[in-house]
PDB file of C-alpha atoms and ligand atoms in Angstrom:
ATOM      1  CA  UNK A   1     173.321  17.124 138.413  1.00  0.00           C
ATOM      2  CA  UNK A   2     169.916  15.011 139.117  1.00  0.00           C
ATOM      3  CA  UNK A   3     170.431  11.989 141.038  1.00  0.00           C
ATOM      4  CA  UNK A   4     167.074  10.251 139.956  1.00  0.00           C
ATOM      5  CA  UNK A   5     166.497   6.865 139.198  1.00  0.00           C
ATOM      6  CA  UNK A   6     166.117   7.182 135.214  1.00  0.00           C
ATOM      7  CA  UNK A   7     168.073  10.781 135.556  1.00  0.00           C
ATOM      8  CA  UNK A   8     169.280  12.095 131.636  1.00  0.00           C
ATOM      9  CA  UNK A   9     166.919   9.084 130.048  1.00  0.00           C
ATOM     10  CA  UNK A  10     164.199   9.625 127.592  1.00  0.00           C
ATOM     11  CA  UNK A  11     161.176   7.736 127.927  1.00  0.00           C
ATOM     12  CA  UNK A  12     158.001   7.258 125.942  1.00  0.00           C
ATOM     13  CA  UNK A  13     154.931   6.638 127.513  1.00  0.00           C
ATOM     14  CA  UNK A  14     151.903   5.315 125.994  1.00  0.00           C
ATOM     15  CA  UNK A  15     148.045   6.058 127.002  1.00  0.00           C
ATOM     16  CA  UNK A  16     149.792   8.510 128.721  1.00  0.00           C
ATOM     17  CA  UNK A  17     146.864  11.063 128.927  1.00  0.00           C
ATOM     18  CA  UNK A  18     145.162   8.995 131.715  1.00  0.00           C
ATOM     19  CA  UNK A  19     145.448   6.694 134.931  1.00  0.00           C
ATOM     20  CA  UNK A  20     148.592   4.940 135.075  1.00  0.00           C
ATOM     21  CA  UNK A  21     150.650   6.603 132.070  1.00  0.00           C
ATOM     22  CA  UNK A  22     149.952  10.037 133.142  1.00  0.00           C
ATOM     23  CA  UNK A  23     150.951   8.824 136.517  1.00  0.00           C
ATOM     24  CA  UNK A  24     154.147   7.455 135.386  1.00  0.00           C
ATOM     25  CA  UNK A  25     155.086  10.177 133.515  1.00  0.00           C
ATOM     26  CA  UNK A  26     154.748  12.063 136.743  1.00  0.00           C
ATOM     27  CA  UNK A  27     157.348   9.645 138.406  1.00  0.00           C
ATOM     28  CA  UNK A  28     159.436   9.259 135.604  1.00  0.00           C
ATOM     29  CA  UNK A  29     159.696  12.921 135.248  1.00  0.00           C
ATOM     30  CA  UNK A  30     160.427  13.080 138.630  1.00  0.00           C
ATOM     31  CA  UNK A  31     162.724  11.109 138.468  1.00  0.00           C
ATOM     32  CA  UNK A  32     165.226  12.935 135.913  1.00  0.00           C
ATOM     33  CA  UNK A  33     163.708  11.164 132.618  1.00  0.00           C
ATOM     34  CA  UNK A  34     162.639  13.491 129.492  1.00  0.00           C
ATOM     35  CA  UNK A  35     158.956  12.648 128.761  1.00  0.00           C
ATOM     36  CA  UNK A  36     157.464  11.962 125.725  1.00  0.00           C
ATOM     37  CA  UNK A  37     153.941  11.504 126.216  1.00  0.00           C
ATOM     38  CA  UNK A  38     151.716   9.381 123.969  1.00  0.00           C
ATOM     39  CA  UNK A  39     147.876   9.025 123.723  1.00  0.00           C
ATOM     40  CA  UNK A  40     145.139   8.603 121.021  1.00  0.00           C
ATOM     41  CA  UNK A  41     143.713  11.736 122.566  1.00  0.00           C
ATOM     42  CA  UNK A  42     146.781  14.573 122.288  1.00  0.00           C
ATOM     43  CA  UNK A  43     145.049  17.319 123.965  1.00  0.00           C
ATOM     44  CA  UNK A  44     144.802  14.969 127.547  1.00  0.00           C
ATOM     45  CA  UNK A  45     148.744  13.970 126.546  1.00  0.00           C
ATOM     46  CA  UNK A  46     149.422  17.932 126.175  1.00  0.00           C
ATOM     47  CA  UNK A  47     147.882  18.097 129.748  1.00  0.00           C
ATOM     48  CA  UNK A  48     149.879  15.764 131.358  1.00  0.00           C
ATOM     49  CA  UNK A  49     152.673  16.907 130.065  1.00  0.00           C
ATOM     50  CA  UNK A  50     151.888  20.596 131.306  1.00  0.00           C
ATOM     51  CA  UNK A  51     150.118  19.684 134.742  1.00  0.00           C
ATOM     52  CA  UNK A  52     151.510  16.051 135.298  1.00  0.00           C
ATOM     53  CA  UNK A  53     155.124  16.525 134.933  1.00  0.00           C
ATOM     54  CA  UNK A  54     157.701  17.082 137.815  1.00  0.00           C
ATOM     55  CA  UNK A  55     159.869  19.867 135.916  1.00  0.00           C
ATOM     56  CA  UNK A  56     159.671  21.594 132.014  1.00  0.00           C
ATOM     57  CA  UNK A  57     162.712  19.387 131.372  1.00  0.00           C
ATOM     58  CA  UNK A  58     164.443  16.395 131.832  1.00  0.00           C
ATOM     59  CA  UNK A  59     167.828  16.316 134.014  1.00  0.00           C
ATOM     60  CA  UNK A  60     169.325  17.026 131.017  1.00  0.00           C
ATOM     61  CA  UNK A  61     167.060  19.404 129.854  1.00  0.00           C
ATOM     62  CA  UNK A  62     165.650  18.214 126.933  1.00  0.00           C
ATOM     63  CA  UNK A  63     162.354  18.978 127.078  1.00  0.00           C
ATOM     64  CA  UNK A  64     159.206  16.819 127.409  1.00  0.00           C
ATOM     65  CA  UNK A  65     156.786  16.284 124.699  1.00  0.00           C
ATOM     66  CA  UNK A  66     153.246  15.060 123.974  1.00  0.00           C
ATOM     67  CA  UNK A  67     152.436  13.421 121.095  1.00  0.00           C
ATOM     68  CA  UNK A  68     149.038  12.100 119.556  1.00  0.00           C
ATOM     69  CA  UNK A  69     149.428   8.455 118.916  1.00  0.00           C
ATOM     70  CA  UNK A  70     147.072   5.266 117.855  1.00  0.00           C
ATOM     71  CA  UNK A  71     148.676   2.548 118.925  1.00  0.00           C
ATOM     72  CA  UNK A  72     147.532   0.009 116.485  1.00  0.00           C
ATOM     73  CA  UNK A  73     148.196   1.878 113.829  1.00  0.00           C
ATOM     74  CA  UNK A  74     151.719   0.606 112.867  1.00  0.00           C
ATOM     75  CA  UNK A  75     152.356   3.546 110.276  1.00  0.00           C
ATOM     76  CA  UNK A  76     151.868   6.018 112.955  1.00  0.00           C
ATOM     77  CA  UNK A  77     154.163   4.245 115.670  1.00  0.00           C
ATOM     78  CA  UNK A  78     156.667   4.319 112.763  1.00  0.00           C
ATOM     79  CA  UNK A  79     156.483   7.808 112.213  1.00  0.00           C
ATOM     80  CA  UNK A  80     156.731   8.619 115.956  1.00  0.00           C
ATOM     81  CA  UNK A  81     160.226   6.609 115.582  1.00  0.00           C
ATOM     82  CA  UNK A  82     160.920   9.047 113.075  1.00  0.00           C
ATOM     83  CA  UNK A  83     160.270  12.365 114.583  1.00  0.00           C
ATOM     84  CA  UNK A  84     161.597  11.270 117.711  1.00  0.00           C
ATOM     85  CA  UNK A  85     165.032  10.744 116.177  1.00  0.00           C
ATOM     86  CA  UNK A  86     164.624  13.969 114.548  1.00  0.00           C
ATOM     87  CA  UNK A  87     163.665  15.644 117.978  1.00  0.00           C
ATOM     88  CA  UNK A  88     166.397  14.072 120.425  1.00  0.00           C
ATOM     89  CA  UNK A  89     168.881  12.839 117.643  1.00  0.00           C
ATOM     90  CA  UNK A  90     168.405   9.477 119.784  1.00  0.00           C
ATOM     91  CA  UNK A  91     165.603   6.804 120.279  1.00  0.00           C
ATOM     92  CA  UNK A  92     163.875   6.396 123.971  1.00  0.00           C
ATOM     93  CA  UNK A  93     165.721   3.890 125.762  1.00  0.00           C
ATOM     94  CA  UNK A  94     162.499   3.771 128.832  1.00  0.00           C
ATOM     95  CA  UNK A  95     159.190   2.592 127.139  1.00  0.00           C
ATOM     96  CA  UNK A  96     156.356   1.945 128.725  1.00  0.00           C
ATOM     97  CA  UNK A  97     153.059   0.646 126.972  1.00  0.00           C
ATOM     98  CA  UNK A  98     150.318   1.455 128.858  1.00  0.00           C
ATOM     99  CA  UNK A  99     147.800   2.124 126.214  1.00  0.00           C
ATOM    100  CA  UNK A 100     144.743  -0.241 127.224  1.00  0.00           C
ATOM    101  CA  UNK A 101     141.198  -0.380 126.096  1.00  0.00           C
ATOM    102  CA  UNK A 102     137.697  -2.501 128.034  1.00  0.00           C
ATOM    103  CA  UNK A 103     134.872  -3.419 125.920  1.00  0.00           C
ATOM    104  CA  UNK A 104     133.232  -6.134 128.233  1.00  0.00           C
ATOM    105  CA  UNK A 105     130.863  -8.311 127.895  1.00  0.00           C
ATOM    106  CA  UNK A 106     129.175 -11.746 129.057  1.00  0.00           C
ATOM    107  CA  UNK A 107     131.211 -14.322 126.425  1.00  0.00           C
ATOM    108  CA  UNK A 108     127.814 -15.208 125.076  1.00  0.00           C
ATOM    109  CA  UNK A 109     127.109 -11.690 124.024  1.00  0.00           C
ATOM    110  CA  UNK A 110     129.897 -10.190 122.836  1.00  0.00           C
ATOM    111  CA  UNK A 111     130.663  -9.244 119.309  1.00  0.00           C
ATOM    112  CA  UNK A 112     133.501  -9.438 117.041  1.00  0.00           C
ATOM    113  CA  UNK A 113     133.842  -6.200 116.699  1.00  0.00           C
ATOM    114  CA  UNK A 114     134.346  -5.695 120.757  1.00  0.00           C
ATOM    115  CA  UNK A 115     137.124  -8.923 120.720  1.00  0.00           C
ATOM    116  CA  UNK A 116     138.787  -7.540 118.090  1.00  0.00           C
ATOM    117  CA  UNK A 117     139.387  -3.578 119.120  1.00  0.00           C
ATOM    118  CA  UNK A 118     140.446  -5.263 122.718  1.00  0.00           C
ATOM    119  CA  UNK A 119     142.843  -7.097 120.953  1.00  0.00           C
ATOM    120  CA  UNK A 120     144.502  -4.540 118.517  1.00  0.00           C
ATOM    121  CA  UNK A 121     145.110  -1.930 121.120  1.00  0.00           C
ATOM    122  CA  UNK A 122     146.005  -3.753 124.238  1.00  0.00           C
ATOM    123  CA  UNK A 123     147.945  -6.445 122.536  1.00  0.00           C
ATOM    124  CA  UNK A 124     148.493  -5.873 118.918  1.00  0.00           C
ATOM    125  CA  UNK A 125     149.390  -2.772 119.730  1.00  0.00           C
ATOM    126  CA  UNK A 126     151.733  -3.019 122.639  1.00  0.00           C
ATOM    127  CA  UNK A 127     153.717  -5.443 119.861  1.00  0.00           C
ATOM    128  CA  UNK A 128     154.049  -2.770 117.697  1.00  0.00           C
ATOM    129  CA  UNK A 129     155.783   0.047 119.802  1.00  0.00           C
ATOM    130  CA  UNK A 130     157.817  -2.917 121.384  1.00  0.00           C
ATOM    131  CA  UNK A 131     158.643  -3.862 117.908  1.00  0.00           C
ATOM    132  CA  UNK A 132     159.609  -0.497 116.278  1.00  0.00           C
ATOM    133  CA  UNK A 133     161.241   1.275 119.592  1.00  0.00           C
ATOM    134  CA  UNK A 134     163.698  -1.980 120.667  1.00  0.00           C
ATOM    135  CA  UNK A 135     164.665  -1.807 117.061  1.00  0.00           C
ATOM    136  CA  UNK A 136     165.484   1.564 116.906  1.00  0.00           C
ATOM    137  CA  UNK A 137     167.533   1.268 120.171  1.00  0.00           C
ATOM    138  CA  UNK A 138     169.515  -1.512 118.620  1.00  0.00           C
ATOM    139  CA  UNK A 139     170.424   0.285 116.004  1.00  0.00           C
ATOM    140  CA  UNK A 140     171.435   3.279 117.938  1.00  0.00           C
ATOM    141  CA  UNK A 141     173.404   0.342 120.749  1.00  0.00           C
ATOM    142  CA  UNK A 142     171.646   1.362 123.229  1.00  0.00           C
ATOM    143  CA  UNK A 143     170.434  -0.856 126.424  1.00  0.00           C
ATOM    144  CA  UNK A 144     166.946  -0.526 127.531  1.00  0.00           C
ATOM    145  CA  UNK A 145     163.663  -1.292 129.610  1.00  0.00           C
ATOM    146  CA  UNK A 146     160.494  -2.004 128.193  1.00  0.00           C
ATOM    147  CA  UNK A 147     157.562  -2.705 130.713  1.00  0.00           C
ATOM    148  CA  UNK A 148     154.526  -3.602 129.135  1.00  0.00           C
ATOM    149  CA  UNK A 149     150.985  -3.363 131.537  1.00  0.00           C
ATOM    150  CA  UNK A 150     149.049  -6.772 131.714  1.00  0.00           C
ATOM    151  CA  UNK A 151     146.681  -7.261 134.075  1.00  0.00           C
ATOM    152  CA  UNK A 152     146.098  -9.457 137.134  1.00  0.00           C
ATOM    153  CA  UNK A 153     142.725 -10.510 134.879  1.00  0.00           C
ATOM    154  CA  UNK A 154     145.490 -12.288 132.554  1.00  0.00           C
ATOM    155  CA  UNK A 155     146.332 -14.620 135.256  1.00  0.00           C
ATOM    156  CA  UNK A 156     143.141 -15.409 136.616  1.00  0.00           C
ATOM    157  CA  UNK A 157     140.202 -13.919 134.215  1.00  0.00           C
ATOM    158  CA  UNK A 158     137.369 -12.082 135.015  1.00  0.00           C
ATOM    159  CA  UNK A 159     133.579 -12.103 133.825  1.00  0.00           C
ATOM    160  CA  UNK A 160     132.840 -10.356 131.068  1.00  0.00           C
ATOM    161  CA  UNK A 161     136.416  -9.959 130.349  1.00  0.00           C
ATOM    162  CA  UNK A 162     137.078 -12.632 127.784  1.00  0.00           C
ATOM    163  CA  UNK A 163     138.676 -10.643 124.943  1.00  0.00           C
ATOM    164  CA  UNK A 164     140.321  -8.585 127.552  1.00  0.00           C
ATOM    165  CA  UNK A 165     141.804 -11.158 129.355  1.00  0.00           C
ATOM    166  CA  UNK A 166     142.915 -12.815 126.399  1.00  0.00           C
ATOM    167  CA  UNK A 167     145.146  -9.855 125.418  1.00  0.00           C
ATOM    168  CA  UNK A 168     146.544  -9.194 129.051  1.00  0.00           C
ATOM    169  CA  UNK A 169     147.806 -12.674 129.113  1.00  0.00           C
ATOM    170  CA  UNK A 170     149.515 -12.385 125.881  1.00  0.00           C
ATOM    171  CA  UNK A 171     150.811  -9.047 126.755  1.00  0.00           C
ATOM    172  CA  UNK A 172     152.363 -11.458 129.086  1.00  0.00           C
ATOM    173  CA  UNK A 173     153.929 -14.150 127.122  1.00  0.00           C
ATOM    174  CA  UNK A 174     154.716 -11.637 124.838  1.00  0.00           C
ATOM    175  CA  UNK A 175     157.270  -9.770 127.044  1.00  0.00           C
ATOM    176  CA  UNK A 176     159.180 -12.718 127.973  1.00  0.00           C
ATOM    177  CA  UNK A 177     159.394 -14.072 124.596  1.00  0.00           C
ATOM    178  CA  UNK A 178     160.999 -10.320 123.894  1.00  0.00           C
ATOM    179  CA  UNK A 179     162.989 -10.613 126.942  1.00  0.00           C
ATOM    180  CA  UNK A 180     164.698 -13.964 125.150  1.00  0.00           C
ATOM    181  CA  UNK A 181     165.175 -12.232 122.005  1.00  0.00           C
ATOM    182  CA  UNK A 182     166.081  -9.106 123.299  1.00  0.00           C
ATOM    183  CA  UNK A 183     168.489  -9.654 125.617  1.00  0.00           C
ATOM    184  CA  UNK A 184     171.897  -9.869 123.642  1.00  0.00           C
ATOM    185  CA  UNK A 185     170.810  -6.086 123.007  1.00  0.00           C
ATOM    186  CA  UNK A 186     171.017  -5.341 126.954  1.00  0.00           C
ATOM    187  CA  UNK A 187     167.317  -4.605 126.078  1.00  0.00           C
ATOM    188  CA  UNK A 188     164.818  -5.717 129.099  1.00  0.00           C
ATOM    189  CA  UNK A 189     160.879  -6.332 129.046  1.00  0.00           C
ATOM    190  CA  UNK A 190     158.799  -7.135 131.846  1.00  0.00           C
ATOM    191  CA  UNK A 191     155.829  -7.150 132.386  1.00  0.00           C
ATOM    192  CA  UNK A 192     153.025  -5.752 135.515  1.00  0.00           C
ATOM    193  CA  UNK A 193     149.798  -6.887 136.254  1.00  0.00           C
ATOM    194  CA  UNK A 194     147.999  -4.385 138.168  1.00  0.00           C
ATOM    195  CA  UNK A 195     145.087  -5.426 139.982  1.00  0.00           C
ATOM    196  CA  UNK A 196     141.779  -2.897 140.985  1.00  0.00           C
ATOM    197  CA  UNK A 197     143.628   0.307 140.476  1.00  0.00           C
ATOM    198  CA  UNK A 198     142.010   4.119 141.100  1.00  0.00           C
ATOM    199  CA  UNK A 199     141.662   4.933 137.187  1.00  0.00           C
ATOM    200  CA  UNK A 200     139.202   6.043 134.328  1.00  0.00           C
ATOM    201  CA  UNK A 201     138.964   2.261 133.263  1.00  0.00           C
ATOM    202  CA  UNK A 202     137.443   0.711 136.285  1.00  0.00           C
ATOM    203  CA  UNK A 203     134.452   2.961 136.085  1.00  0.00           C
ATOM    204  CA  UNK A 204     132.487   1.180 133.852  1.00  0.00           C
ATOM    205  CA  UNK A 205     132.748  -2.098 136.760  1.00  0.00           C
ATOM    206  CA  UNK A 206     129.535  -1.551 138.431  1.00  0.00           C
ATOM    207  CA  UNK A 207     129.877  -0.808 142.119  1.00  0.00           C
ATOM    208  CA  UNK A 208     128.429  -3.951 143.400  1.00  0.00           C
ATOM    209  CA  UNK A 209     131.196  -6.322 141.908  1.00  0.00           C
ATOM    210  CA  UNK A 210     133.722  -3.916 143.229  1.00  0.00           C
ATOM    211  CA  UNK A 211     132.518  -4.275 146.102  1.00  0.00           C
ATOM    212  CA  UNK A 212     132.802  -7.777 146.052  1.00  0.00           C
ATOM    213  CA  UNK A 213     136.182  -7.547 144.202  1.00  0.00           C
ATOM    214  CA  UNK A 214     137.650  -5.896 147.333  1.00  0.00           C
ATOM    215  CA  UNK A 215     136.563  -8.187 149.729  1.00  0.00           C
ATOM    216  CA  UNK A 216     139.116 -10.366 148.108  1.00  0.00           C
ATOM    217  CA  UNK A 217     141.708  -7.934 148.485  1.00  0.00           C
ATOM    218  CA  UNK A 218     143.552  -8.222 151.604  1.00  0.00           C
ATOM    219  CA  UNK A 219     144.751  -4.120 151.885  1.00  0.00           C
ATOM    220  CA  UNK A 220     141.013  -4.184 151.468  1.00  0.00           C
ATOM    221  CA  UNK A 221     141.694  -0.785 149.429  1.00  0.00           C
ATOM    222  CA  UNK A 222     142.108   0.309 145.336  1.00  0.00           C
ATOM    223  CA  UNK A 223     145.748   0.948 144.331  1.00  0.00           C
ATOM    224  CA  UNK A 224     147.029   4.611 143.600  1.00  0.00           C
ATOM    225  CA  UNK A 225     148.083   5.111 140.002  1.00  0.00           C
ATOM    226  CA  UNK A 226     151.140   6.406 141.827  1.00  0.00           C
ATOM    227  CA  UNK A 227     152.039   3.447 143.589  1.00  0.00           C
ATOM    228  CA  UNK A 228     152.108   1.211 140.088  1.00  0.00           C
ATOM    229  CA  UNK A 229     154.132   4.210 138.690  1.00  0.00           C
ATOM    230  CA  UNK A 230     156.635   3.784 141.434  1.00  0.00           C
ATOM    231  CA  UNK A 231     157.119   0.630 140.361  1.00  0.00           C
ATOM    232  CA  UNK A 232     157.304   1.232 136.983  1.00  0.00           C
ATOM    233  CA  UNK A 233     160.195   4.177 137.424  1.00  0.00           C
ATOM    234  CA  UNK A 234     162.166   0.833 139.206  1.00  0.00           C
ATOM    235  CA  UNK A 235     161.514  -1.469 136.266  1.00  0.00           C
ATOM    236  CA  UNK A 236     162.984   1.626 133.674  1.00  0.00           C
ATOM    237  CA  UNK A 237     165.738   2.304 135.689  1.00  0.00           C
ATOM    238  CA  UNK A 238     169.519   0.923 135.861  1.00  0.00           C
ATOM    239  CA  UNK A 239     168.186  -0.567 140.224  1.00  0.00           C
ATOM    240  CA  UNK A 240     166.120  -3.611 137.836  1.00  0.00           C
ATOM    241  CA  UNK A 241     169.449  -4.393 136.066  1.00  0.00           C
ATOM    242  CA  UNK A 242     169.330  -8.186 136.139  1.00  0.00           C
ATOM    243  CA  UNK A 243     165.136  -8.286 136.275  1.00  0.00           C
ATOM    244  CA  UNK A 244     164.055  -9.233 132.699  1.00  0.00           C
ATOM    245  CA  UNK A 245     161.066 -11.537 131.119  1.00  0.00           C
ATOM    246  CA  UNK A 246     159.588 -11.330 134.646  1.00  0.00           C
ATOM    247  CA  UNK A 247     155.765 -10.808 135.655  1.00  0.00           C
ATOM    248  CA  UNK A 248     155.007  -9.074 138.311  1.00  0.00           C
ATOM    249  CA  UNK A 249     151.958  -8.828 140.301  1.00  0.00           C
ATOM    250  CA  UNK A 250     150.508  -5.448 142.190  1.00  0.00           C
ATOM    251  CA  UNK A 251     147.134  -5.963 143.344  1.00  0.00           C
ATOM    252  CA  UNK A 252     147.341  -5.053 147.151  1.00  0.00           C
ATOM    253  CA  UNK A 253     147.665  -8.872 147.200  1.00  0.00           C
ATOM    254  CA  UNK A 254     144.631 -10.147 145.398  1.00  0.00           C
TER     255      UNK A 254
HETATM  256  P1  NAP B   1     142.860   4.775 131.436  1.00  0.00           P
HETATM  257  O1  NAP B   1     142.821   5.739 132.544  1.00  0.00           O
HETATM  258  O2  NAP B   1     141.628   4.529 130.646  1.00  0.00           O
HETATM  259  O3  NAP B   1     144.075   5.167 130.471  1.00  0.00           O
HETATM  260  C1  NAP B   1     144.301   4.521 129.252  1.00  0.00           C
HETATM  261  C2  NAP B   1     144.751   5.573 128.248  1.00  0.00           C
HETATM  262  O4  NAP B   1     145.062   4.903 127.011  1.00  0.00           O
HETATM  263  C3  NAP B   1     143.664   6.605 127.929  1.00  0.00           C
HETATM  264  O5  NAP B   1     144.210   7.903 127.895  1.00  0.00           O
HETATM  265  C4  NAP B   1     143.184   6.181 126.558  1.00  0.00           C
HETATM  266  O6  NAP B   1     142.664   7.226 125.791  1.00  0.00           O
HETATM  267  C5  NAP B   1     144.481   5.670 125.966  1.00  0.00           C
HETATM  268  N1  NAP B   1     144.254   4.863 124.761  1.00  0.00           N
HETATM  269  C6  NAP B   1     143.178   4.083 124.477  1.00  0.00           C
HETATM  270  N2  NAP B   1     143.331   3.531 123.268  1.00  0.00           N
HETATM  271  C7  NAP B   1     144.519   3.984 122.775  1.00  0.00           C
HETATM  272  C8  NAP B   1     145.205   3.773 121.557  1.00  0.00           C
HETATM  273  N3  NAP B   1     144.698   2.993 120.584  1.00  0.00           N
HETATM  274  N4  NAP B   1     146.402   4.366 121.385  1.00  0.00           N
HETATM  275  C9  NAP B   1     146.914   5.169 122.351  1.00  0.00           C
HETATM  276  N5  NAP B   1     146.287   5.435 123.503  1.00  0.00           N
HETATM  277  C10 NAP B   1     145.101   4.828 123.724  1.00  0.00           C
HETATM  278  O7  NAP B   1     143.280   3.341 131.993  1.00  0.00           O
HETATM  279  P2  NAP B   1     144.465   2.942 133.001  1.00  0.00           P
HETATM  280  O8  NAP B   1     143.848   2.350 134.194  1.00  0.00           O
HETATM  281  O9  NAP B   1     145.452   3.999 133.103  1.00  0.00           O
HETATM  282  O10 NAP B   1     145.072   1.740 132.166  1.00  0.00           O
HETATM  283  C11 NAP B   1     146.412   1.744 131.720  1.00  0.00           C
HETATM  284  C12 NAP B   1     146.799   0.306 131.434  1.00  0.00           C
HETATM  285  O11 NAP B   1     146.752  -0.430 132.643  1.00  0.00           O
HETATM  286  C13 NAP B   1     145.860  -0.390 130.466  1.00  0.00           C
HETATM  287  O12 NAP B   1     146.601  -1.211 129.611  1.00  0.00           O
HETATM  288  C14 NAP B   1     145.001  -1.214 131.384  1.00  0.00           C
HETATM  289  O13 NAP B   1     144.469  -2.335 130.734  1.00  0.00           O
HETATM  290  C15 NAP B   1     145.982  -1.580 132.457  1.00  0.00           C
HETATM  291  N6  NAP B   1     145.391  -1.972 133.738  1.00  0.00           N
HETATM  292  C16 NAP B   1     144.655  -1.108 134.468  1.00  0.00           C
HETATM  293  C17 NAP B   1     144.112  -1.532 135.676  1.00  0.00           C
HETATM  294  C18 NAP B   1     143.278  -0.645 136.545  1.00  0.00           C
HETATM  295  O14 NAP B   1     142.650  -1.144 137.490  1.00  0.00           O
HETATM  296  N7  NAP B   1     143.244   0.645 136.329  1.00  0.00           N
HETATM  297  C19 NAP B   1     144.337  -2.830 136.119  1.00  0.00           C
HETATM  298  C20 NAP B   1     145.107  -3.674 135.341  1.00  0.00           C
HETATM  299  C21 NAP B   1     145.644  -3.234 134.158  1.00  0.00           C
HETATM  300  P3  NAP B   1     141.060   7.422 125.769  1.00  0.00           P
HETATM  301  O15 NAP B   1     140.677   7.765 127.165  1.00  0.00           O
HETATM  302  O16 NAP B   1     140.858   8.521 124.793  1.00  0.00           O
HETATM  303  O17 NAP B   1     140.485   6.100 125.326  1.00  0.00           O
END
């Protein structure tokens, strides 16, 4: 019998094929939860789930899965609801949108088309798992834990960040307005806003304002996917009982 934080749990993960999903899919795996592992690119979900994953199984031993998955598409999130009923006869009670897209630019420059595609994945689309997966756990009366990934560039902004900012700080105010709603259902949301973190995304940020971003940094160091992922496995699990519509910062202090 596993003794893991989210031990016998299933959790979804989205964007999991990268960064800080992959990485908490590691942990949560670890930690006793089945995996199901989402990304618009399947075959970098199938390799987390093969290289990225703690055991074959949860606790439980239900196994993990990887899944291909746009998530502003709302007909595909609602299929995933489907088949992931059919697969494990119960919905995810752990869900963690991590799904996140960049397209910067200087305000002055950038085009519709770059607000907009910022906008449906990282916020419209985080709204739309949230949406379908909490109501699928009420129906099923189970308690959950939602933790939605902002940004530390919601609370502050960024240049050339506009449209993404914009979305990480409703990403914010999104989760706590779910965390009123949601409540009565023993459902959580919170929210994390990671600051300069080791992944794919920062490497279009050209080295020089990097640099300069980690002056201001007083670990004076990039996170590890790892160490958001810890925090995330504490957020899913039963320790973050009474922790809901909260923000939470973790940015080496940025
Ligand atoms: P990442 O390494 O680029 O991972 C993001 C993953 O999401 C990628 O696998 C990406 O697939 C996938 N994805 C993109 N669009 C999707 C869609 N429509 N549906 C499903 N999956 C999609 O970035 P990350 O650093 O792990 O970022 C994870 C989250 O943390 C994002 O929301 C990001 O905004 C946030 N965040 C990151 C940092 C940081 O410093 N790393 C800081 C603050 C917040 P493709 O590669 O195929 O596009």
């Amino acid at each position: 019998m596993s003794t893991g934080l989210v031990a016998g749990k299933l959790a979804l993960v989205t964007g999991a094929g990268s960064g800080l999903g992959r990485a908490a899919c590691q942990v949560l795996s670890r930690e006793g939860a089945t995996v199901i592992a989402a990304d618009k690119n399947y075959a970098s979900a199938v390799e987390t789930i093969k290289k990225h994953t703690a055991l074959a199984s949860g606790s439980n031993g239900a196994e993990h899965s990887a899944v291909e998955l746009d998530v502003s598409d709302s007909g595909a999130v609602q299929k995933l609801v489907q088949t992931t009923l059919q697969q494990y006869k119960s919905p995810p009670t752990i869900v963690i949108n991590s799904a996140g897209i960049t397209r910067d630019n200087w305000l002055l420059k950038m085009s519709e088309e770059d607000y907009s595609v910022v906008q449906n994945v990282n916020l419209k689309g985080t709204f739309l798992v949230m949406q379908a997966f909490a109501k699928a756990m009420t129906e099923a009366s189970l308690p959950g834990s939602i933790v939605n990934i902002s940004s530390i560039v919601g609370k502050y902004g960024n240049i050339g960040q506009t449209n993404y900012a914009g979305s990480k700080a409703g990403v914010v105010a999104m989760s706590q307005s779910a965390a009123k709603e949601l409540g009565k259902f023993n459902i959580r949301v919170n929210a994390i806003l990671p600051g300069f973190i080791d992944t794919p995304i920062i490497q279009t940020v050209p080295e020089k304002v990097l640099q300069g971003m980690l002056k201001m940094v007083p670990l004076g160091r990039l996170g590890k996917p790892s160490e958001v992922a810890e925090l995330i496995a504490f957020l899913s699990s039963d320790k973050s009982s009474f922790i809901t519509g909260a923000s939470i910062d973790i940015t080496g202090g940025f």
